[in-house]
Amino acid sequence: RALCPLVPSAPAALRALPPPVAVGVLHTTRPLHTTQQSLAPVPPLPEKGGEVRHGLIPEEFFQFLYPKTGVTGPYMLGTGLLLYLLSKEIYVVNHETAAAACILTVLVYAIKKFGPNVADFADKLNEEKMASALAMKNDTIQTLQTAIEEEKKEQWRAEGRSYLFDARRNNIAMLLEANYRERLLMVYNEVKKRLDYQVALQNLKRQKEQDHMIQWVEKSVVQSITPQQQKESIAKCILDLKALSKSAHAAV
Amino acid sequence: GPLSERPLMEVRLGELHTWISTCSFSPRGLLGAVQRAWSSYCAKYIHVRQGGPAGISMLLAGYCLLSYGWNYQHFKRHRWRKYH
């Protein structure tokens, strides 16, 4: 029994089974879940983007030039650059310039007029998405909370199982007692019946013997009465009767 | 931090030469640089809660300038004056 890992005190039936096989061994050379998950929660989007002046030039440019040239520096740079490009005709004025000017006017006007409306609409869409996601999350949390409470209640209920077992034990004891008493009663009845039968049998036998004896005695007595004795007894009776009738006549 | 890992905006003018020498100009390096620049631009101006017209308008302005630059030789022929 060298291969048997069971304790020698285990019953022989258990020791006779084949030894257990390890199923599903987990390779624990790689540590599991040691670092915090980096995918969630996702950091939220920033509120506002980088600052841009006049819709075209980032604020960093103005800050870059501020220490050396003050506030008007970038504007002077822009004006000078524009005049240089125009005067040297590095930027050539043609029909596309007119088209660009008209398009830009219309674009700026449209953005200034309808910008806030479009922004509000987009914000509203975002709000709805966020609200639905939040509602889903809250619902899930709520269901899990109720599940936790239910579980706690079930645990509390399970604590009362000792009372349940006591009641059951009492029931069983009562059943056993009732059954025992039933059987006791049955035994008593059966024994009484048998004893009554014996008593009745004896009584019957004695009665029959008595009756038989009486009959036999009567028969023998009747047989022993001879006709001579019968005549004598009848004559005596008649005499007695006459005497009685005389006394009765006298009494009356 | 060390020079080679700093972004371009935080490199001082004097160190620009050494910084350019640490850049990798292989196709993979260039592609990585373009991808990084695009993703940082997007993260700063486009993927925000309340973006304005600035994000797209800068891209369009850049496109206008680039296309003017590519067609400069064609525009040069339509100058108003010969001598400037």
PDB file of N, CA and C in Angstrom, chain A residues 14-94:
ATOM      1  N   LEU A  14     -12.554   2.141   1.353  1.00  0.00           N
ATOM      2  CA  LEU A  14     -11.933   3.333   0.766  1.00  0.00           C
ATOM      3  C   LEU A  14     -10.530   3.024   0.258  1.00  0.00           C
ATOM      4  N   ARG A  15      -9.795   2.209   1.027  1.00  0.00           N
ATOM      5  CA  ARG A  15      -8.417   1.950   0.632  1.00  0.00           C
ATOM      6  C   ARG A  15      -8.355   1.114  -0.629  1.00  0.00           C
ATOM      7  N   ALA A  16      -9.429   0.376  -0.899  1.00  0.00           N
ATOM      8  CA  ALA A  16      -9.410  -0.493  -2.066  1.00  0.00           C
ATOM      9  C   ALA A  16      -9.567   0.302  -3.366  1.00  0.00           C
ATOM     10  N   LEU A  17     -10.048   1.587  -3.305  1.00  0.00           N
ATOM     11  CA  LEU A  17     -10.236   2.376  -4.526  1.00  0.00           C
ATOM     12  C   LEU A  17      -8.884   2.746  -5.133  1.00  0.00           C
ATOM     13  N   PRO A  18      -8.826   3.063  -6.454  1.00  0.00           N
ATOM     14  CA  PRO A  18      -7.560   3.509  -7.055  1.00  0.00           C
ATOM     15  C   PRO A  18      -7.159   4.874  -6.511  1.00  0.00           C
ATOM     16  N   PRO A  19      -5.851   5.187  -6.491  1.00  0.00           N
ATOM     17  CA  PRO A  19      -5.409   6.459  -5.898  1.00  0.00           C
ATOM     18  C   PRO A  19      -5.912   7.651  -6.723  1.00  0.00           C
ATOM     19  N   PRO A  20      -6.150   8.842  -6.100  1.00  0.00           N
ATOM     20  CA  PRO A  20      -6.709   9.992  -6.816  1.00  0.00           C
ATOM     21  C   PRO A  20      -5.699  10.593  -7.786  1.00  0.00           C
ATOM     22  N   VAL A  21      -6.214  11.161  -8.913  1.00  0.00           N
ATOM     23  CA  VAL A  21      -5.357  11.784  -9.932  1.00  0.00           C
ATOM     24  C   VAL A  21      -5.546  13.299  -9.855  1.00  0.00           C
ATOM     25  N   ALA A  22      -4.455  14.047  -9.873  1.00  0.00           N
ATOM     26  CA  ALA A  22      -4.551  15.516  -9.836  1.00  0.00           C
ATOM     27  C   ALA A  22      -5.019  16.020 -11.197  1.00  0.00           C
ATOM     28  N   VAL A  23      -6.169  16.710 -11.213  1.00  0.00           N
ATOM     29  CA  VAL A  23      -6.732  17.191 -12.471  1.00  0.00           C
ATOM     30  C   VAL A  23      -6.659  18.712 -12.486  1.00  0.00           C
ATOM     31  N   GLY A  24      -6.237  19.295 -13.588  1.00  0.00           N
ATOM     32  CA  GLY A  24      -6.265  20.766 -13.725  1.00  0.00           C
ATOM     33  C   GLY A  24      -5.235  21.441 -12.839  1.00  0.00           C
ATOM     34  N   VAL A  25      -4.008  21.046 -12.954  1.00  0.00           N
ATOM     35  CA  VAL A  25      -2.977  21.697 -12.126  1.00  0.00           C
ATOM     36  C   VAL A  25      -2.725  23.086 -12.669  1.00  0.00           C
ATOM     37  N   LEU A  26      -2.757  24.088 -11.811  1.00  0.00           N
ATOM     38  CA  LEU A  26      -2.552  25.487 -12.232  1.00  0.00           C
ATOM     39  C   LEU A  26      -1.063  25.794 -12.214  1.00  0.00           C
ATOM     40  N   HIS A  27      -0.556  26.310 -13.339  1.00  0.00           N
ATOM     41  CA  HIS A  27       0.858  26.686 -13.393  1.00  0.00           C
ATOM     42  C   HIS A  27       1.033  27.995 -12.656  1.00  0.00           C
ATOM     43  N   THR A  28       1.594  27.946 -11.475  1.00  0.00           N
ATOM     44  CA  THR A  28       1.708  29.157 -10.670  1.00  0.00           C
ATOM     45  C   THR A  28       3.085  29.783 -10.779  1.00  0.00           C
ATOM     46  N   THR A  29       3.817  29.523 -11.871  1.00  0.00           N
ATOM     47  CA  THR A  29       5.111  30.202 -12.008  1.00  0.00           C
ATOM     48  C   THR A  29       4.908  31.662 -12.381  1.00  0.00           C
ATOM     49  N   ARG A  30       3.771  31.956 -13.063  1.00  0.00           N
ATOM     50  CA  ARG A  30       3.511  33.344 -13.456  1.00  0.00           C
ATOM     51  C   ARG A  30       2.620  33.980 -12.403  1.00  0.00           C
ATOM     52  N   PRO A  31       3.031  35.105 -11.825  1.00  0.00           N
ATOM     53  CA  PRO A  31       2.169  35.723 -10.809  1.00  0.00           C
ATOM     54  C   PRO A  31       0.915  36.314 -11.450  1.00  0.00           C
ATOM     55  N   LEU A  32      -0.189  36.140 -10.747  1.00  0.00           N
ATOM     56  CA  LEU A  32      -1.467  36.574 -11.297  1.00  0.00           C
ATOM     57  C   LEU A  32      -1.940  37.818 -10.579  1.00  0.00           C
ATOM     58  N   HIS A  33      -2.427  38.775 -11.345  1.00  0.00           N
ATOM     59  CA  HIS A  33      -3.111  39.962 -10.789  1.00  0.00           C
ATOM     60  C   HIS A  33      -2.248  40.684  -9.761  1.00  0.00           C
ATOM     61  N   THR A  34      -0.987  40.919 -10.094  1.00  0.00           N
ATOM     62  CA  THR A  34      -0.142  41.623  -9.130  1.00  0.00           C
ATOM     63  C   THR A  34      -0.227  43.132  -9.332  1.00  0.00           C
ATOM     64  N   THR A  35      -0.335  43.581 -10.595  1.00  0.00           N
ATOM     65  CA  THR A  35      -0.382  45.032 -10.830  1.00  0.00           C
ATOM     66  C   THR A  35      -1.823  45.476 -10.967  1.00  0.00           C
ATOM     67  N   GLN A  36      -2.029  46.756 -10.723  1.00  0.00           N
ATOM     68  CA  GLN A  36      -3.377  47.287 -10.881  1.00  0.00           C
ATOM     69  C   GLN A  36      -3.708  47.355 -12.358  1.00  0.00           C
ATOM     70  N   GLN A  37      -4.965  47.102 -12.690  1.00  0.00           N
ATOM     71  CA  GLN A  37      -5.384  47.145 -14.081  1.00  0.00           C
ATOM     72  C   GLN A  37      -5.246  48.561 -14.604  1.00  0.00           C
ATOM     73  N   SER A  38      -4.613  48.708 -15.764  1.00  0.00           N
ATOM     74  CA  SER A  38      -4.391  50.054 -16.277  1.00  0.00           C
ATOM     75  C   SER A  38      -5.481  50.487 -17.236  1.00  0.00           C
ATOM     76  N   LEU A  39      -6.434  49.573 -17.588  1.00  0.00           N
ATOM     77  CA  LEU A  39      -7.418  49.954 -18.591  1.00  0.00           C
ATOM     78  C   LEU A  39      -8.597  50.699 -17.990  1.00  0.00           C
ATOM     79  N   ALA A  40      -8.860  50.492 -16.711  1.00  0.00           N
ATOM     80  CA  ALA A  40     -10.039  51.134 -16.135  1.00  0.00           C
ATOM     81  C   ALA A  40      -9.691  51.667 -14.770  1.00  0.00           C
ATOM     82  N   PRO A  41     -10.183  52.796 -14.257  1.00  0.00           N
ATOM     83  CA  PRO A  41     -11.100  53.652 -15.007  1.00  0.00           C
ATOM     84  C   PRO A  41     -10.366  54.546 -16.002  1.00  0.00           C
ATOM     85  N   VAL A  42     -10.992  54.784 -17.153  1.00  0.00           N
ATOM     86  CA  VAL A  42     -10.378  55.636 -18.180  1.00  0.00           C
ATOM     87  C   VAL A  42     -10.370  57.080 -17.664  1.00  0.00           C
ATOM     88  N   PRO A  43      -9.245  57.805 -17.810  1.00  0.00           N
ATOM     89  CA  PRO A  43      -9.262  59.193 -17.325  1.00  0.00           C
ATOM     90  C   PRO A  43     -10.238  60.023 -18.146  1.00  0.00           C
ATOM     91  N   PRO A  44     -10.935  60.968 -17.528  1.00  0.00           N
ATOM     92  CA  PRO A  44     -11.955  61.730 -18.261  1.00  0.00           C
ATOM     93  C   PRO A  44     -11.305  62.706 -19.232  1.00  0.00           C
ATOM     94  N   LEU A  45     -12.097  63.126 -20.257  1.00  0.00           N
ATOM     95  CA  LEU A  45     -11.586  64.079 -21.238  1.00  0.00           C
ATOM     96  C   LEU A  45     -11.368  65.441 -20.570  1.00  0.00           C
ATOM     97  N   PRO A  46     -10.377  66.212 -21.045  1.00  0.00           N
ATOM     98  CA  PRO A  46     -10.227  67.561 -20.486  1.00  0.00           C
ATOM     99  C   PRO A  46     -11.401  68.445 -20.894  1.00  0.00           C
ATOM    100  N   GLU A  47     -11.671  69.449 -20.067  1.00  0.00           N
ATOM    101  CA  GLU A  47     -12.852  70.281 -20.297  1.00  0.00           C
ATOM    102  C   GLU A  47     -12.696  71.136 -21.536  1.00  0.00           C
ATOM    103  N   LYS A  48     -11.597  71.916 -21.601  1.00  0.00           N
ATOM    104  CA  LYS A  48     -11.409  72.808 -22.733  1.00  0.00           C
ATOM    105  C   LYS A  48     -10.104  72.473 -23.435  1.00  0.00           C
ATOM    106  N   GLY A  49     -10.073  72.727 -24.745  1.00  0.00           N
ATOM    107  CA  GLY A  49      -8.858  72.468 -25.508  1.00  0.00           C
ATOM    108  C   GLY A  49      -7.832  73.571 -25.290  1.00  0.00           C
ATOM    109  N   GLY A  50      -6.753  73.474 -26.061  1.00  0.00           N
ATOM    110  CA  GLY A  50      -5.726  74.500 -25.929  1.00  0.00           C
ATOM    111  C   GLY A  50      -6.266  75.849 -26.404  1.00  0.00           C
ATOM    112  N   GLU A  51      -5.788  76.898 -25.773  1.00  0.00           N
ATOM    113  CA  GLU A  51      -6.276  78.238 -26.128  1.00  0.00           C
ATOM    114  C   GLU A  51      -5.780  78.634 -27.501  1.00  0.00           C
ATOM    115  N   VAL A  52      -6.682  79.170 -28.302  1.00  0.00           N
ATOM    116  CA  VAL A  52      -6.320  79.610 -29.655  1.00  0.00           C
ATOM    117  C   VAL A  52      -6.881  81.008 -29.831  1.00  0.00           C
ATOM    118  N   ARG A  53      -6.039  81.915 -30.324  1.00  0.00           N
ATOM    119  CA  ARG A  53      -6.525  83.289 -30.498  1.00  0.00           C
ATOM    120  C   ARG A  53      -6.932  83.505 -31.932  1.00  0.00           C
ATOM    121  N   HIS A  54      -8.069  84.191 -32.131  1.00  0.00           N
ATOM    122  CA  HIS A  54      -8.633  84.444 -33.461  1.00  0.00           C
ATOM    123  C   HIS A  54      -8.892  83.149 -34.228  1.00  0.00           C
ATOM    124  N   GLY A  55      -8.988  82.039 -33.530  1.00  0.00           N
ATOM    125  CA  GLY A  55      -9.315  80.775 -34.189  1.00  0.00           C
ATOM    126  C   GLY A  55      -8.177  80.172 -34.983  1.00  0.00           C
ATOM    127  N   LEU A  56      -7.011  80.841 -35.041  1.00  0.00           N
ATOM    128  CA  LEU A  56      -5.964  80.327 -35.915  1.00  0.00           C
ATOM    129  C   LEU A  56      -4.625  80.123 -35.220  1.00  0.00           C
ATOM    130  N   ILE A  57      -4.286  81.034 -34.299  1.00  0.00           N
ATOM    131  CA  ILE A  57      -2.926  81.008 -33.755  1.00  0.00           C
ATOM    132  C   ILE A  57      -2.992  80.581 -32.294  1.00  0.00           C
ATOM    133  N   PRO A  58      -2.239  79.534 -31.936  1.00  0.00           N
ATOM    134  CA  PRO A  58      -2.295  79.082 -30.547  1.00  0.00           C
ATOM    135  C   PRO A  58      -1.724  80.114 -29.606  1.00  0.00           C
ATOM    136  N   GLU A  59      -2.229  80.076 -28.380  1.00  0.00           N
ATOM    137  CA  GLU A  59      -1.848  81.047 -27.373  1.00  0.00           C
ATOM    138  C   GLU A  59      -0.367  80.955 -27.036  1.00  0.00           C
ATOM    139  N   GLU A  60       0.210  79.742 -27.233  1.00  0.00           N
ATOM    140  CA  GLU A  60       1.611  79.558 -26.846  1.00  0.00           C
ATOM    141  C   GLU A  60       2.528  80.493 -27.623  1.00  0.00           C
ATOM    142  N   PHE A  61       2.119  80.834 -28.838  1.00  0.00           N
ATOM    143  CA  PHE A  61       2.942  81.736 -29.653  1.00  0.00           C
ATOM    144  C   PHE A  61       3.003  83.121 -29.018  1.00  0.00           C
ATOM    145  N   PHE A  62       1.846  83.610 -28.564  1.00  0.00           N
ATOM    146  CA  PHE A  62       1.804  84.925 -27.924  1.00  0.00           C
ATOM    147  C   PHE A  62       2.599  84.915 -26.624  1.00  0.00           C
ATOM    148  N   GLN A  63       2.491  83.810 -25.870  1.00  0.00           N
ATOM    149  CA  GLN A  63       3.247  83.719 -24.620  1.00  0.00           C
ATOM    150  C   GLN A  63       4.742  83.633 -24.893  1.00  0.00           C
ATOM    151  N   PHE A  64       5.072  82.975 -26.012  1.00  0.00           N
ATOM    152  CA  PHE A  64       6.485  82.838 -26.373  1.00  0.00           C
ATOM    153  C   PHE A  64       7.111  84.204 -26.639  1.00  0.00           C
ATOM    154  N   LEU A  65       6.340  85.122 -27.307  1.00  0.00           N
ATOM    155  CA  LEU A  65       6.887  86.423 -27.671  1.00  0.00           C
ATOM    156  C   LEU A  65       6.672  87.484 -26.608  1.00  0.00           C
ATOM    157  N   TYR A  66       5.844  87.177 -25.588  1.00  0.00           N
ATOM    158  CA  TYR A  66       5.495  88.219 -24.616  1.00  0.00           C
ATOM    159  C   TYR A  66       6.691  88.781 -23.848  1.00  0.00           C
ATOM    160  N   PRO A  67       7.651  87.945 -23.348  1.00  0.00           N
ATOM    161  CA  PRO A  67       8.727  88.539 -22.556  1.00  0.00           C
ATOM    162  C   PRO A  67       9.571  89.544 -23.338  1.00  0.00           C
ATOM    163  N   LYS A  68       9.755  89.294 -24.621  1.00  0.00           N
ATOM    164  CA  LYS A  68      10.658  90.184 -25.371  1.00  0.00           C
ATOM    165  C   LYS A  68       9.913  91.360 -25.982  1.00  0.00           C
ATOM    166  N   THR A  69       8.668  91.159 -26.438  1.00  0.00           N
ATOM    167  CA  THR A  69       8.017  92.221 -27.206  1.00  0.00           C
ATOM    168  C   THR A  69       6.724  92.719 -26.586  1.00  0.00           C
ATOM    169  N   GLY A  70       6.310  92.162 -25.447  1.00  0.00           N
ATOM    170  CA  GLY A  70       5.093  92.643 -24.825  1.00  0.00           C
ATOM    171  C   GLY A  70       3.852  92.127 -25.533  1.00  0.00           C
ATOM    172  N   VAL A  71       2.749  92.856 -25.354  1.00  0.00           N
ATOM    173  CA  VAL A  71       1.461  92.385 -25.846  1.00  0.00           C
ATOM    174  C   VAL A  71       1.333  92.582 -27.341  1.00  0.00           C
ATOM    175  N   THR A  72       1.829  93.692 -27.870  1.00  0.00           N
ATOM    176  CA  THR A  72       1.604  94.009 -29.289  1.00  0.00           C
ATOM    177  C   THR A  72       2.603  93.345 -30.211  1.00  0.00           C
ATOM    178  N   GLY A  73       3.599  92.639 -29.640  1.00  0.00           N
ATOM    179  CA  GLY A  73       4.648  92.050 -30.468  1.00  0.00           C
ATOM    180  C   GLY A  73       4.138  91.156 -31.568  1.00  0.00           C
ATOM    181  N   PRO A  74       3.328  90.115 -31.257  1.00  0.00           N
ATOM    182  CA  PRO A  74       2.882  89.222 -32.315  1.00  0.00           C
ATOM    183  C   PRO A  74       2.043  89.925 -33.364  1.00  0.00           C
ATOM    184  N   TYR A  75       1.265  90.972 -32.939  1.00  0.00           N
ATOM    185  CA  TYR A  75       0.441  91.659 -33.938  1.00  0.00           C
ATOM    186  C   TYR A  75       1.309  92.442 -34.893  1.00  0.00           C
ATOM    187  N   MET A  76       2.360  93.101 -34.353  1.00  0.00           N
ATOM    188  CA  MET A  76       3.307  93.821 -35.214  1.00  0.00           C
ATOM    189  C   MET A  76       3.986  92.857 -36.153  1.00  0.00           C
ATOM    190  N   LEU A  77       4.373  91.695 -35.615  1.00  0.00           N
ATOM    191  CA  LEU A  77       5.013  90.681 -36.461  1.00  0.00           C
ATOM    192  C   LEU A  77       4.080  90.275 -37.583  1.00  0.00           C
ATOM    193  N   GLY A  78       2.791  90.053 -37.223  1.00  0.00           N
ATOM    194  CA  GLY A  78       1.840  89.628 -38.234  1.00  0.00           C
ATOM    195  C   GLY A  78       1.635  90.683 -39.303  1.00  0.00           C
ATOM    196  N   THR A  79       1.480  91.959 -38.847  1.00  0.00           N
ATOM    197  CA  THR A  79       1.260  93.026 -39.821  1.00  0.00           C
ATOM    198  C   THR A  79       2.452  93.175 -40.752  1.00  0.00           C
ATOM    199  N   GLY A  80       3.651  93.181 -40.140  1.00  0.00           N
ATOM    200  CA  GLY A  80       4.851  93.328 -40.965  1.00  0.00           C
ATOM    201  C   GLY A  80       4.987  92.197 -41.952  1.00  0.00           C
ATOM    202  N   LEU A  81       4.718  90.975 -41.497  1.00  0.00           N
ATOM    203  CA  LEU A  81       4.820  89.820 -42.383  1.00  0.00           C
ATOM    204  C   LEU A  81       3.837  89.949 -43.538  1.00  0.00           C
ATOM    205  N   LEU A  82       2.603  90.361 -43.221  1.00  0.00           N
ATOM    206  CA  LEU A  82       1.565  90.490 -44.251  1.00  0.00           C
ATOM    207  C   LEU A  82       1.963  91.527 -45.300  1.00  0.00           C
ATOM    208  N   LEU A  83       2.441  92.698 -44.824  1.00  0.00           N
ATOM    209  CA  LEU A  83       2.831  93.748 -45.757  1.00  0.00           C
ATOM    210  C   LEU A  83       3.999  93.307 -46.622  1.00  0.00           C
ATOM    211  N   TYR A  84       4.945  92.590 -45.989  1.00  0.00           N
ATOM    212  CA  TYR A  84       6.095  92.095 -46.757  1.00  0.00           C
ATOM    213  C   TYR A  84       5.645  91.144 -47.851  1.00  0.00           C
ATOM    214  N   LEU A  85       4.728  90.204 -47.474  1.00  0.00           N
ATOM    215  CA  LEU A  85       4.281  89.228 -48.474  1.00  0.00           C
ATOM    216  C   LEU A  85       3.539  89.921 -49.612  1.00  0.00           C
ATOM    217  N   LEU A  86       2.736  90.938 -49.260  1.00  0.00           N
ATOM    218  CA  LEU A  86       1.959  91.617 -50.309  1.00  0.00           C
ATOM    219  C   LEU A  86       2.854  92.467 -51.190  1.00  0.00           C
ATOM    220  N   SER A  87       3.777  93.191 -50.544  1.00  0.00           N
ATOM    221  CA  SER A  87       4.581  94.118 -51.356  1.00  0.00           C
ATOM    222  C   SER A  87       5.543  93.377 -52.264  1.00  0.00           C
ATOM    223  N   LYS A  88       6.116  92.319 -51.791  1.00  0.00           N
ATOM    224  CA  LYS A  88       7.022  91.562 -52.643  1.00  0.00           C
ATOM    225  C   LYS A  88       6.283  90.595 -53.548  1.00  0.00           C
ATOM    226  N   GLU A  89       4.933  90.580 -53.404  1.00  0.00           N
ATOM    227  CA  GLU A  89       4.088  89.682 -54.193  1.00  0.00           C
ATOM    228  C   GLU A  89       4.502  88.235 -54.053  1.00  0.00           C
ATOM    229  N   ILE A  90       4.897  87.903 -52.855  1.00  0.00           N
ATOM    230  CA  ILE A  90       5.072  86.480 -52.552  1.00  0.00           C
ATOM    231  C   ILE A  90       3.683  85.871 -52.409  1.00  0.00           C
ATOM    232  N   TYR A  91       2.737  86.674 -51.896  1.00  0.00           N
ATOM    233  CA  TYR A  91       1.337  86.282 -51.958  1.00  0.00           C
ATOM    234  C   TYR A  91       0.684  87.097 -53.069  1.00  0.00           C
ATOM    235  N   VAL A  92       0.234  86.475 -54.137  1.00  0.00           N
ATOM    236  CA  VAL A  92      -0.304  87.165 -55.297  1.00  0.00           C
ATOM    237  C   VAL A  92      -1.803  87.314 -55.106  1.00  0.00           C
ATOM    238  N   VAL A  93      -2.291  88.569 -55.333  1.00  0.00           N
ATOM    239  CA  VAL A  93      -3.723  88.817 -55.208  1.00  0.00           C
ATOM    240  C   VAL A  93      -4.391  88.465 -56.518  1.00  0.00           C
ATOM    241  N   ASN A  94      -5.322  87.496 -56.484  1.00  0.00           N
ATOM    242  CA  ASN A  94      -6.037  87.130 -57.713  1.00  0.00           C
ATOM    243  C   ASN A  94      -7.484  86.826 -57.356  1.00  0.00           C
TER     244      ASN A  94
END
